[in-house]
mmCIF file of C-alpha atoms in Angstrom:
data_model
loop_
_atom_site.group_PDB
_atom_site.id
_atom_site.type_symbol
_atom_site.label_atom_id
_atom_site.label_comp_id
_atom_site.label_asym_id
_atom_site.label_seq_id
_atom_site.Cartn_x
_atom_site.Cartn_y
_atom_site.Cartn_z
ATOM 1 C CA MET A 10 90.152 91.082 15.162
ATOM 2 C CA ASN A 11 90.432 90.033 11.958
ATOM 3 C CA LYS A 12 88.324 86.909 12.511
ATOM 4 C CA VAL A 13 85.557 89.119 13.701
ATOM 5 C CA PHE A 14 86.021 91.313 10.575
ATOM 6 C CA SER A 15 85.490 88.364 8.376
ATOM 7 C CA TYR A 16 82.445 87.144 10.164
ATOM 8 C CA LEU A 17 80.569 90.551 10.232
ATOM 9 C CA LEU A 18 81.299 90.561 6.647
ATOM 10 C CA ILE A 19 79.899 87.472 5.775
ATOM 11 C CA LEU A 20 76.652 88.594 8.089
ATOM 12 C CA LEU A 21 76.521 91.421 5.471
ATOM 13 C CA LEU A 22 76.803 89.446 2.788
ATOM 14 C CA LEU A 23 73.817 87.046 3.467
ATOM 15 C CA PRO A 24 70.537 87.673 3.014
ATOM 16 C CA GLY A 25 68.093 88.177 5.770
ATOM 17 C CA TYR A 26 70.750 89.559 8.103
ATOM 18 C CA THR A 27 71.290 92.969 9.303
ATOM 19 C CA ALA A 28 74.536 95.005 9.412
ATOM 20 C CA LEU A 29 73.819 95.224 13.401
ATOM 21 C CA GLY A 30 73.508 91.363 14.023
ATOM 22 C CA GLN A 31 76.419 90.196 16.257
ATOM 23 C CA ALA A 32 79.300 87.983 15.106
ATOM 24 C CA LEU A 33 79.432 84.557 17.032
ATOM 25 C CA PRO A 34 82.455 82.688 17.551
ATOM 26 C CA PRO A 35 82.711 79.342 15.595
ATOM 27 C CA ALA A 36 82.277 77.051 18.294
ATOM 28 C CA ALA A 37 78.771 79.063 19.558
ATOM 29 C CA GLU A 38 77.151 79.022 16.196
ATOM 30 C CA PRO A 39 74.162 77.006 15.837
ATOM 31 C CA SER A 40 74.343 74.014 13.359
ATOM 32 C CA PRO A 41 72.373 74.844 10.083
ATOM 33 C CA ALA A 42 69.025 73.829 9.512
ATOM 34 C CA PRO A 43 67.685 71.969 6.583
ATOM 35 C CA GLY A 44 67.837 74.309 3.674
ATOM 36 C CA GLU A 45 70.813 76.158 5.048
ATOM 37 C CA GLU A 46 73.487 74.063 3.074
ATOM 38 C CA ASP A 47 73.690 76.807 0.428
ATOM 39 C CA ARG A 48 74.250 79.417 3.214
ATOM 40 C CA GLN A 49 76.884 77.399 4.351
ATOM 41 C CA ALA A 50 78.636 76.944 1.053
ATOM 42 C CA ILE A 51 78.708 80.706 0.552
ATOM 43 C CA ILE A 52 80.257 81.023 4.115
ATOM 44 C CA ASP A 53 82.738 78.477 2.974
ATOM 45 C CA ASP A 54 83.673 80.231 -0.073
ATOM 46 C CA GLU A 55 83.848 83.665 1.728
ATOM 47 C CA GLU A 56 86.194 82.225 4.267
ATOM 48 C CA ILE A 57 88.532 81.209 1.407
ATOM 49 C CA MET A 58 88.464 84.923 0.438
ATOM 50 C CA GLU A 59 91.996 86.438 1.683
ATOM 51 C CA GLU A 60 91.439 89.121 4.207
ATOM 52 C CA GLY A 61 92.925 91.841 1.969
ATOM 53 C CA GLU A 62 90.163 91.083 -0.585
ATOM 54 C CA ALA A 63 87.774 91.345 1.851
ATOM 55 C CA GLU A 64 88.851 94.736 3.139
ATOM 56 C CA GLU A 65 89.274 95.911 -0.560
ATOM 57 C CA GLU A 66 85.920 95.103 -1.438
ATOM 58 C CA LEU A 67 84.441 96.533 1.580
ATOM 59 C CA GLU A 68 86.560 99.627 0.841
ATOM 60 C CA GLN A 69 84.970 99.839 -2.639
ATOM 61 C CA GLN A 70 81.389 99.506 -1.462
ATOM 62 C CA PHE A 71 81.386 101.905 1.237
ATOM 63 C CA SER A 72 83.933 104.372 0.241
ATOM 64 C CA LEU A 73 82.845 108.055 1.580
ATOM 65 C CA ALA A 74 85.946 109.770 0.358
ATOM 66 C CA GLU A 75 84.341 110.076 -3.196
ATOM 67 C CA PRO A 76 80.965 111.572 -3.974
ATOM 68 C CA GLY A 77 78.376 108.810 -5.333
ATOM 69 C CA MET A 78 77.509 110.728 -8.544
ATOM 70 C CA SER A 79 78.977 112.917 -10.726
ATOM 71 C CA GLY A 80 77.717 114.703 -13.478
ATOM 72 C CA VAL A 81 74.459 115.948 -12.281
ATOM 73 C CA LEU A 82 72.553 118.703 -13.586
ATOM 74 C CA ILE A 83 69.802 120.004 -11.301
ATOM 75 C CA ASP A 84 66.727 121.748 -12.741
ATOM 76 C CA ARG A 85 65.607 124.970 -10.578
ATOM 77 C CA THR A 86 64.111 126.653 -13.230
ATOM 78 C CA ILE A 87 60.219 127.580 -13.381
ATOM 79 C CA THR A 88 59.056 129.380 -16.593
ATOM 80 C CA MET A 89 59.168 128.055 -20.165
ATOM 81 C CA ILE A 90 62.185 130.171 -20.878
ATOM 82 C CA GLY A 91 63.917 128.782 -17.948
ATOM 83 C CA LYS A 92 63.125 125.041 -18.863
ATOM 84 C CA THR A 93 64.220 126.002 -22.411
ATOM 85 C CA PHE A 94 67.591 127.523 -21.083
ATOM 86 C CA TYR A 95 67.870 124.173 -18.907
ATOM 87 C CA ARG A 96 67.546 121.709 -21.709
ATOM 88 C CA GLN A 97 69.695 123.436 -24.290
ATOM 89 C CA PHE A 98 72.304 123.738 -21.735
ATOM 90 C CA SER A 99 71.910 120.256 -20.646
ATOM 91 C CA GLN A 100 72.490 119.118 -24.371
ATOM 92 C CA LEU A 101 75.326 121.281 -24.607
ATOM 93 C CA SER A 102 76.995 119.991 -21.551
ATOM 94 C CA LEU A 103 76.666 116.497 -22.591
ATOM 95 C CA GLU A 104 79.202 117.324 -25.337
ATOM 96 C CA ARG A 105 81.871 118.715 -23.115
ATOM 97 C CA PRO A 106 83.649 116.520 -20.764
ATOM 98 C CA VAL A 107 84.490 118.903 -18.110
ATOM 99 C CA LEU A 108 80.605 119.978 -17.936
ATOM 100 C CA SER A 109 79.177 116.399 -17.990
ATOM 101 C CA ASN A 110 81.450 115.156 -15.052
ATOM 102 C CA THR A 111 80.421 118.145 -12.759
ATOM 103 C CA THR A 112 77.050 118.544 -10.644
ATOM 104 C CA LEU A 113 75.512 121.916 -11.409
ATOM 105 C CA SER A 114 72.190 123.535 -10.493
ATOM 106 C CA ILE A 115 70.172 125.957 -12.891
ATOM 107 C CA HIS A 116 68.231 128.547 -10.868
ATOM 108 C CA GLU A 117 65.717 130.888 -12.340
ATOM 109 C CA ARG A 118 64.241 133.902 -10.595
ATOM 110 C CA PRO A 119 61.276 135.195 -13.051
ATOM 111 C CA ASP A 120 60.459 138.676 -13.873
ATOM 112 C CA ALA A 121 57.710 139.586 -16.261
ATOM 113 C CA ARG A 122 59.142 142.722 -17.200
ATOM 114 C CA TRP A 123 62.539 142.148 -17.719
ATOM 115 C CA GLY A 124 62.928 138.766 -18.518
ATOM 116 C CA SER A 125 63.980 135.941 -16.006
ATOM 117 C CA GLN A 126 67.322 136.018 -13.932
ATOM 118 C CA VAL A 127 69.047 132.587 -14.401
ATOM 119 C CA TRP A 128 72.093 131.461 -12.606
ATOM 120 C CA ILE A 129 74.370 128.477 -12.712
ATOM 121 C CA ALA A 130 75.848 127.397 -9.280
ATOM 122 C CA GLU A 131 78.204 124.458 -8.168
ATOM 123 C CA ASN A 132 78.569 123.926 -4.386
ATOM 124 C CA ASN A 133 76.526 127.193 -3.895
ATOM 125 C CA ARG A 134 79.126 128.945 -5.790
ATOM 126 C CA ILE A 135 77.757 131.219 -8.931
ATOM 127 C CA LEU A 136 79.588 130.255 -11.802
ATOM 128 C CA PHE A 137 77.357 131.981 -14.248
ATOM 129 C CA GLN A 138 74.634 134.582 -13.967
ATOM 130 C CA ALA A 139 72.567 136.352 -16.703
ATOM 131 C CA THR A 140 68.758 138.029 -17.321
ATOM 132 C CA LEU A 141 67.228 136.024 -20.112
ATOM 133 C CA PRO A 142 65.193 138.103 -22.373
ATOM 134 C CA PRO A 143 61.019 137.406 -22.939
ATOM 135 C CA ARG A 144 61.941 135.940 -26.598
ATOM 136 C CA LEU A 145 63.074 132.437 -26.850
ATOM 137 C CA SER A 146 64.929 133.007 -29.950
ATOM 138 C CA GLU A 147 67.714 134.710 -28.292
ATOM 139 C CA ILE A 148 68.308 132.042 -25.722
ATOM 140 C CA ASP A 149 70.912 129.978 -28.042
ATOM 141 C CA GLN A 150 73.621 132.869 -27.382
ATOM 142 C CA TYR A 151 72.845 132.852 -23.586
ATOM 143 C CA VAL A 152 73.368 129.122 -23.612
ATOM 144 C CA GLN A 153 76.641 129.015 -25.469
ATOM 145 C CA ALA A 154 77.851 132.059 -23.507
ATOM 146 C CA ALA A 155 76.822 130.053 -20.199
ATOM 147 C CA ALA A 156 78.627 126.837 -21.325
ATOM 148 C CA ASP A 157 81.546 128.363 -22.228
ATOM 149 C CA GLN A 158 81.924 130.564 -18.928
ATOM 150 C CA VAL A 159 81.101 127.734 -16.667
ATOM 151 C CA GLU A 160 83.762 125.465 -18.384
ATOM 152 C CA GLU A 161 86.290 127.834 -18.224
ATOM 153 C CA MET A 162 85.750 128.544 -14.325
ATOM 154 C CA ILE A 163 85.546 124.793 -13.675
ATOM 155 C CA ILE A 164 88.767 124.508 -15.608
ATOM 156 C CA GLN A 165 90.274 127.259 -13.491
ATOM 157 C CA ARG A 166 89.384 126.044 -10.142
ATOM 158 C CA THR A 167 90.720 122.803 -10.795
ATOM 159 C CA ILE A 168 94.097 124.260 -11.655
ATOM 160 C CA MET A 169 94.169 126.402 -8.709
ATOM 161 C CA GLN A 170 93.306 123.369 -6.606
ATOM 162 C CA ALA A 171 96.020 121.554 -7.789
ATOM 163 C CA LEU A 172 98.766 124.401 -7.406
ATOM 164 C CA ASP A 173 97.368 125.500 -3.960
ATOM 165 C CA SER A 174 96.892 122.308 -2.066
ATOM 166 C CA ASP A 175 97.453 122.903 1.522
ATOM 167 C CA PRO A 176 96.180 119.927 3.792
ATOM 168 C CA ASP A 177 95.870 122.377 6.748
ATOM 169 C CA LEU A 178 93.252 124.304 5.312
ATOM 170 C CA ALA A 179 89.774 123.611 3.969
ATOM 171 C CA ASP A 180 88.516 124.850 0.802
ATOM 172 C CA GLU A 181 86.567 127.679 2.246
ATOM 173 C CA GLU A 182 89.242 129.001 4.472
ATOM 174 C CA ILE A 183 91.893 129.097 1.351
#
Protein backbone atom coordinates (compact mmCIF):
# COMPACT_ATOMS: atom_id res chain seq x y z
CA MET A 1 0.00 0.00 0.00
CA ASN A 2 2.83 2.39 0.82
CA LYS A 3 4.51 1.76 -2.55
CA VAL A 4 1.27 2.54 -4.34
CA PHE A 5 0.99 5.77 -2.35
CA SER A 6 4.55 6.76 -3.26
CA TYR A 7 3.94 6.05 -6.96
CA LEU A 8 0.76 8.13 -6.89
CA LEU A 9 2.67 10.95 -5.22
CA ILE A 10 5.35 10.76 -7.91
CA LEU A 11 2.71 10.88 -10.64
CA LEU A 12 1.17 13.95 -9.00
CA LEU A 13 4.51 15.74 -8.94
CA LEU A 14 5.46 15.00 -12.55
CA PRO A 15 4.32 17.54 -15.14
CA GLY A 16 1.93 16.23 -17.76
CA TYR A 17 0.36 13.56 -15.55
CA THR A 18 -3.02 13.82 -13.90
CA ALA A 19 -4.13 12.65 -10.49
CA LEU A 20 -6.43 10.14 -12.18
CA GLY A 21 -3.55 8.22 -13.74
CA GLN A 22 -2.97 4.67 -12.59
CA ALA A 23 0.18 3.67 -10.78
CA LEU A 24 2.02 0.80 -12.38
CA PRO A 25 4.23 -1.62 -10.50
CA PRO A 26 7.97 -1.12 -11.13
CA ALA A 27 8.26 -4.18 -13.40
CA ALA A 28 5.44 -3.06 -15.69
CA GLU A 29 6.70 0.52 -16.20
CA PRO A 30 7.93 1.24 -19.72
CA SER A 31 11.56 2.15 -20.26
CA PRO A 32 12.20 5.89 -20.35
CA ALA A 33 12.14 7.52 -23.76
CA PRO A 34 14.90 9.89 -24.92
CA GLY A 35 14.61 13.16 -22.98
CA GLU A 36 12.98 11.37 -20.06
CA GLU A 37 16.24 11.07 -18.11
CA ASP A 38 15.41 14.24 -16.15
CA ARG A 39 12.08 12.77 -15.12
CA GLN A 40 13.78 9.55 -14.10
CA ALA A 41 16.19 11.56 -11.93
CA ILE A 42 13.22 13.26 -10.26
CA ILE A 43 11.62 9.86 -9.64
CA ASP A 44 14.87 8.56 -8.11
CA ASP A 45 15.11 11.63 -5.86
CA GLU A 46 11.49 11.26 -4.78
CA GLU A 47 11.93 7.57 -3.94
CA ILE A 48 14.69 8.57 -1.53
CA MET A 49 12.22 10.73 0.41
CA GLU A 50 10.87 8.88 3.40
CA GLU A 51 7.23 7.89 3.39
CA GLY A 52 6.48 9.98 6.48
CA GLU A 53 7.85 13.12 4.84
CA ALA A 54 5.81 12.48 1.71
CA GLU A 55 2.63 12.04 3.74
CA GLU A 56 3.32 15.26 5.71
CA GLU A 57 3.97 17.20 2.52
CA LEU A 58 0.80 15.87 0.93
CA GLU A 59 -1.17 16.70 4.08
CA GLN A 60 0.12 20.29 3.99
CA GLN A 61 -0.78 20.72 0.32
CA PHE A 62 -4.28 19.28 0.51
CA SER A 63 -5.36 20.16 4.05
CA LEU A 64 -9.14 20.49 4.06
CA ALA A 65 -9.43 21.08 7.79
CA GLU A 66 -8.27 24.69 7.56
CA PRO A 67 -9.75 27.36 5.32
CA GLY A 68 -7.59 28.48 2.44
CA MET A 69 -7.82 32.19 3.16
CA SER A 70 -8.31 34.27 6.24
CA GLY A 71 -8.72 37.98 6.69
CA VAL A 72 -10.92 38.54 3.65
CA LEU A 73 -13.24 41.55 3.62
CA ILE A 74 -16.02 41.27 1.03
CA ASP A 75 -17.59 44.45 -0.35
CA ARG A 76 -21.35 44.12 -0.95
CA THR A 77 -22.05 47.85 -0.82
CA ILE A 78 -23.78 49.82 -3.57
CA THR A 79 -23.75 53.58 -2.99
CA MET A 80 -20.93 56.05 -2.47
CA ILE A 81 -21.71 56.21 1.25
CA GLY A 82 -21.51 52.42 1.49
CA LYS A 83 -18.25 52.31 -0.46
CA THR A 84 -16.78 55.00 1.82
CA PHE A 85 -17.85 53.01 4.88
CA TYR A 86 -16.24 49.87 3.38
CA ARG A 87 -12.95 51.63 2.56
CA GLN A 88 -12.62 53.22 5.99
CA PHE A 89 -13.57 50.00 7.78
CA SER A 90 -11.05 48.01 5.73
CA GLN A 91 -8.29 50.52 6.55
CA LEU A 92 -9.17 50.36 10.24
CA SER A 93 -9.37 46.56 10.21
CA LEU A 94 -5.80 46.31 8.89
CA GLU A 95 -4.57 47.89 12.13
CA ARG A 96 -6.41 45.40 14.35
CA PRO A 97 -5.11 41.80 14.35
CA VAL A 98 -8.46 40.29 15.34
CA LEU A 99 -10.24 41.89 12.39
CA SER A 100 -7.41 41.33 9.92
CA ASN A 101 -7.57 37.53 10.46
CA THR A 102 -11.35 37.22 10.10
CA THR A 103 -13.47 36.81 6.98
CA LEU A 104 -16.20 39.46 7.01
CA SER A 105 -18.70 40.78 4.50
CA ILE A 106 -20.13 44.29 4.48
CA HIS A 107 -23.65 44.58 3.05
CA GLU A 108 -25.73 47.64 2.22
CA ARG A 109 -29.40 48.32 1.60
CA PRO A 110 -29.74 51.88 0.25
CA ASP A 111 -32.69 54.11 1.15
CA ALA A 112 -33.04 57.62 -0.34
CA ARG A 113 -35.03 59.02 2.56
CA TRP A 114 -33.35 57.59 5.67
CA GLY A 115 -29.85 56.79 4.46
CA SER A 116 -28.27 53.41 3.85
CA GLN A 117 -28.67 50.44 6.12
CA VAL A 118 -25.29 48.74 6.54
CA TRP A 119 -24.47 45.48 8.29
CA ILE A 120 -21.30 43.48 8.81
CA ALA A 121 -21.63 39.70 8.83
CA GLU A 122 -19.42 36.70 9.47
CA ASN A 123 -20.73 33.35 8.17
CA ASN A 124 -24.25 34.82 7.78
CA ARG A 125 -24.19 35.99 11.42
CA ILE A 126 -24.74 39.75 11.73
CA LEU A 127 -22.14 41.35 14.00
CA PHE A 128 -22.96 45.03 13.41
CA GLN A 129 -25.95 46.83 11.93
CA ALA A 130 -26.56 50.56 11.54
CA THR A 131 -28.35 53.10 9.38
CA LEU A 132 -25.83 55.49 7.85
CA PRO A 133 -26.92 59.12 7.45
CA PRO A 134 -26.94 60.61 3.94
CA ARG A 135 -23.99 62.91 4.82
CA LEU A 136 -20.44 61.59 4.47
CA SER A 137 -19.08 63.68 7.35
CA GLU A 138 -20.56 61.42 10.05
CA ILE A 139 -19.31 58.10 8.67
CA ASP A 140 -16.09 58.11 10.71
CA GLN A 141 -18.04 57.66 13.94
CA TYR A 142 -19.98 54.73 12.51
CA VAL A 143 -16.81 53.07 11.23
CA GLN A 144 -15.11 53.36 14.62
CA ALA A 145 -18.20 52.00 16.41
CA ALA A 146 -18.47 49.15 13.90
CA ALA A 147 -14.82 48.15 14.30
CA ASP A 148 -15.07 48.21 18.09
CA GLN A 149 -18.29 46.18 18.19
CA VAL A 150 -17.21 43.60 15.59
CA GLU A 151 -13.85 43.09 17.30
CA GLU A 152 -15.53 42.68 20.69
CA MET A 153 -18.05 40.17 19.33
CA ILE A 154 -15.35 38.11 17.60
CA ILE A 155 -13.27 37.97 20.78
CA GLN A 156 -16.34 37.05 22.82
CA ARG A 157 -17.30 34.29 20.35
CA THR A 158 -13.75 32.89 20.39
CA ILE A 159 -13.74 32.78 24.19
CA MET A 160 -17.14 31.08 24.27
CA GLN A 161 -16.00 28.47 21.73
CA ALA A 162 -12.93 27.72 23.83
CA LEU A 163 -15.00 27.32 26.99
CA ASP A 164 -17.94 25.42 25.48
CA SER A 165 -16.15 22.93 23.27
CA ASP A 166 -18.35 19.85 22.96
CA PRO A 167 -17.21 17.37 20.29
CA ASP A 168 -20.71 15.91 19.98
CA LEU A 169 -22.39 19.15 18.91
CA ALA A 170 -21.87 21.31 15.86
CA ASP A 171 -21.50 25.10 16.12
CA GLU A 172 -25.12 25.72 15.14
CA GLU A 173 -26.48 23.22 17.68
CA ILE A 174 -24.94 24.82 20.74
